[in-house]
């Protein structure tokens, strides 16, 4: 039908405005069909069109009223076709006003955009709120690509446990036997890496209980914000980061405490490559992405690019006494390669996390090992092997969140994988980590809504 409509369009001798008027019926018909047959893709397509219109206007050397009017007409037509509104719902289930309200509250708390996917007994719901780009009007694509930060750690832990099943790695074997080149403490086991109980210094820096800060590589938080901006396209070698971490005192004796350290997962990633003779990306494809049919997940290596469609990430910092905001959607992720560099979509995160918790990825015994809680000192929050285990009044939630500069992701599930929540978020990050508290509140708001029957408190705005 859409092709037939397109064939009726006469392009000869038309002004831009007249062309817009003639194209609109075909565009509206197509959008209505997409809404019925592939609602998530309809939202993505709307976002792509609006972004393209905004880009076209931005590249005009002088303001063009005709172009602006065409953009207004096309955007209005898309909205009339059902593309507009905060958190447009999609999927087999009914509209979920409580979810639309939740993601709007998260945007109101300081985020630029939020994309949410929920799968439960009521079906699937997807939606987004906010904008894909500062100054724009297009919503974030509901299944756009996002840098998922430390949610990558669950993928790494899963690969290690799959290699345990293949007999290539021993969970309680000293890591030094696999990676002798680093001179690791021989008491540190593979389990300790995945559990964050090795005591190894975090190469991105440590904050101790007495308030002492020990710097690692330049990161976008604290005093090294501008330095990170200036070096955000730099390539870090994994061995360089490990050796920096090992040059610092350990936080505690192996197994004597719990402390979240990116170095643990960088070592785990190197372990995967060492015992298989293949790259992390190749093993990820062999053991997870290929078997689960996940085509929207990327291990980018040192590439600064992120596939389209995606929302934009930002960073605010001070330079010579002036506040500056820079688009950091493109950045070299090698600085966060320790289980923090992957790119994915809410659909792929759902596919992975629901299958993992349903017992379709790991053997039963290894899944039990993964989700065996170890105390962290965080109330009602333990850590297994690559997953957080959260106790709520309504049962256990298995989860991992992740954040990198200007972007964040959430994966949450019931232990049987029957209910999942996956989300991608973008923000204006800063050296003071002003958004961090809002991110924690956002995660808890969504967990309460999806897993606990409703919100306990609204998301609080940041200052």
Short mmCIF file of C-alpha atoms in Angstrom, two decimals, residues 42-210:
data_model
loop_
_atom_site.label_atom_id
_atom_site.label_comp_id
_atom_site.label_asym_id
_atom_site.label_seq_id
_atom_site.Cartn_x
_atom_site.Cartn_y
_atom_site.Cartn_z
CA UNK A 42 7.47 2.87 13.99
CA UNK A 43 8.76 4.89 16.93
CA UNK A 44 12.33 4.42 15.70
CA UNK A 45 11.36 5.54 12.20
CA UNK A 46 9.59 8.64 13.52
CA UNK A 47 12.67 9.56 15.51
CA UNK A 48 14.93 9.05 12.51
CA UNK A 49 12.77 11.26 10.28
CA UNK A 50 12.57 14.08 12.82
CA UNK A 51 16.31 13.94 13.46
CA UNK A 52 16.94 14.11 9.71
CA UNK A 53 14.69 17.15 9.39
CA UNK A 54 16.46 18.87 12.27
CA UNK A 55 19.84 18.08 10.73
CA UNK A 56 18.72 19.47 7.37
CA UNK A 57 17.63 22.72 8.99
CA UNK A 58 20.86 22.96 10.98
CA UNK A 59 22.92 22.73 7.79
CA UNK A 60 21.10 25.64 6.12
CA UNK A 61 23.47 28.59 5.84
CA UNK A 62 20.51 30.92 6.50
CA UNK A 63 17.22 30.22 8.29
CA UNK A 64 14.76 28.76 5.79
CA UNK A 65 11.09 29.35 6.70
CA UNK A 66 9.94 26.94 4.00
CA UNK A 67 12.12 24.15 5.36
CA UNK A 68 10.95 24.89 8.89
CA UNK A 69 7.30 24.78 7.78
CA UNK A 70 7.86 21.49 5.97
CA UNK A 71 9.46 20.03 9.09
CA UNK A 72 6.53 21.24 11.18
CA UNK A 73 3.99 19.68 8.82
CA UNK A 74 5.78 16.35 8.63
CA UNK A 75 6.26 16.15 12.40
CA UNK A 76 2.60 16.99 12.95
CA UNK A 77 1.57 14.29 10.48
CA UNK A 78 3.69 11.72 12.24
CA UNK A 79 2.19 12.73 15.56
CA UNK A 80 -1.30 12.46 14.13
CA UNK A 81 -0.43 8.96 12.94
CA UNK A 82 0.04 7.95 16.54
CA UNK A 83 3.75 8.51 16.94
CA UNK A 84 3.61 11.26 19.55
CA UNK A 85 3.17 11.27 23.29
CA UNK A 86 5.40 10.42 26.16
CA UNK A 87 6.31 6.77 26.26
CA UNK A 88 4.13 5.54 23.41
CA UNK A 89 3.29 1.98 24.32
CA UNK A 90 3.68 -0.89 21.90
CA UNK A 91 3.39 -4.62 21.82
CA UNK A 92 0.74 -7.19 22.67
CA UNK A 93 -0.15 -5.78 26.08
CA UNK A 94 -2.41 -2.83 26.90
CA UNK A 95 -1.17 0.68 27.41
CA UNK A 96 0.58 1.11 30.75
CA UNK A 97 0.00 4.65 32.06
CA UNK A 98 1.96 3.85 35.21
CA UNK A 99 5.04 3.10 33.08
CA UNK A 100 4.56 6.23 30.99
CA UNK A 101 4.36 8.22 34.22
CA UNK A 102 7.47 6.53 35.62
CA UNK A 103 9.70 7.32 32.65
CA UNK A 104 8.43 10.89 32.48
CA UNK A 105 9.32 11.31 36.16
CA UNK A 106 12.81 10.03 35.37
CA UNK A 107 13.21 12.62 32.62
CA UNK A 108 11.90 15.30 34.98
CA UNK A 109 14.56 14.25 37.51
CA UNK A 110 17.33 15.30 35.14
CA UNK A 111 17.73 12.75 32.33
CA UNK A 112 17.70 13.79 28.69
CA UNK A 113 15.95 10.64 27.50
CA UNK A 114 14.72 7.22 28.64
CA UNK A 115 13.74 4.14 26.65
CA UNK A 116 12.01 1.33 28.53
CA UNK A 117 10.97 -2.23 27.70
CA UNK A 118 8.92 -4.36 30.09
CA UNK A 119 7.91 -7.98 29.53
CA UNK A 120 5.55 -9.61 32.03
CA UNK A 121 2.24 -11.46 32.30
CA UNK A 122 0.49 -8.51 30.66
CA UNK A 123 2.64 -8.77 27.54
CA UNK A 124 5.35 -6.48 26.21
CA UNK A 125 5.37 -2.72 26.60
CA UNK A 126 7.95 -0.39 25.09
CA UNK A 127 8.12 3.36 25.27
CA UNK A 128 10.34 6.40 25.59
CA UNK A 129 10.30 9.85 27.11
CA UNK A 130 12.42 12.97 26.77
CA UNK A 131 14.38 13.76 23.64
CA UNK A 132 17.02 12.00 21.58
CA UNK A 133 19.13 15.14 21.29
CA UNK A 134 19.35 18.37 23.28
CA UNK A 135 17.53 21.13 21.47
CA UNK A 136 15.56 18.66 19.37
CA UNK A 137 12.00 17.37 19.49
CA UNK A 138 12.41 13.72 18.47
CA UNK A 139 11.92 11.23 21.26
CA UNK A 140 14.62 8.65 21.98
CA UNK A 141 14.19 5.59 19.73
CA UNK A 142 12.49 2.89 21.78
CA UNK A 143 14.92 0.25 20.55
CA UNK A 144 17.90 2.45 19.81
CA UNK A 145 21.50 1.58 20.54
CA UNK A 146 22.96 2.64 23.89
CA UNK A 147 26.30 2.24 25.64
CA UNK A 148 25.42 -0.16 28.46
CA UNK A 149 28.37 0.42 30.80
CA UNK A 150 28.83 -2.20 33.51
CA UNK A 151 25.84 -4.22 32.35
CA UNK A 152 28.61 -5.64 30.13
CA UNK A 153 29.95 -7.41 33.23
CA UNK A 154 27.07 -9.88 33.18
CA UNK A 155 28.05 -10.88 29.64
CA UNK A 156 31.68 -11.38 30.71
CA UNK A 157 30.70 -13.44 33.76
CA UNK A 158 28.40 -15.56 31.60
CA UNK A 159 31.20 -16.25 29.12
CA UNK A 160 33.56 -17.28 31.92
CA UNK A 161 30.95 -19.65 33.36
CA UNK A 162 30.30 -21.13 29.91
CA UNK A 163 34.03 -21.79 29.62
CA UNK A 164 33.90 -23.40 33.07
CA UNK A 165 31.23 -25.71 31.61
CA UNK A 166 33.56 -26.48 28.68
CA UNK A 167 36.33 -27.41 31.12
CA UNK A 168 38.63 -24.58 30.01
CA UNK A 169 38.49 -22.59 33.27
CA UNK A 170 38.27 -23.60 36.92
CA UNK A 171 36.12 -21.31 39.03
CA UNK A 172 38.29 -21.76 42.12
CA UNK A 173 41.59 -21.94 40.25
CA UNK A 174 44.19 -19.17 40.81
CA UNK A 175 44.09 -16.59 38.03
CA UNK A 176 47.90 -16.40 38.08
CA UNK A 177 48.04 -19.84 36.48
CA UNK A 178 46.19 -18.53 33.42
CA UNK A 179 47.78 -15.05 33.29
CA UNK A 180 51.30 -15.48 34.70
CA UNK A 181 52.58 -12.35 32.97
CA UNK A 182 51.02 -10.06 35.60
CA UNK A 183 52.49 -11.57 38.76
CA UNK A 184 49.10 -11.70 40.48
CA UNK A 185 48.69 -12.80 44.08
CA UNK A 186 48.29 -16.57 43.75
CA UNK A 187 45.44 -16.55 46.25
CA UNK A 188 43.20 -14.68 43.80
CA UNK A 189 40.80 -17.09 42.10
CA UNK A 190 38.55 -16.73 39.07
CA UNK A 191 35.54 -16.68 41.40
CA UNK A 192 37.01 -13.70 43.28
CA UNK A 193 37.31 -11.71 40.05
CA UNK A 194 33.68 -12.26 39.14
CA UNK A 195 32.52 -11.65 42.72
CA UNK A 196 34.63 -8.50 43.31
CA UNK A 197 36.34 -10.07 46.31
CA UNK A 198 39.92 -10.12 44.96
CA UNK A 199 40.92 -6.82 46.59
CA UNK A 200 42.66 -5.68 43.38
CA UNK A 201 42.81 -1.90 42.96
CA UNK A 202 40.32 -0.36 40.54
CA UNK A 203 42.32 1.14 37.66
CA UNK A 204 39.76 3.95 37.36
CA UNK A 205 40.52 5.04 40.92
CA UNK A 206 39.45 4.27 44.49
CA UNK A 207 37.71 6.16 47.26
CA UNK A 208 38.50 4.70 50.68
CA UNK A 209 36.31 4.63 53.78
CA UNK A 210 38.25 7.49 55.35
#
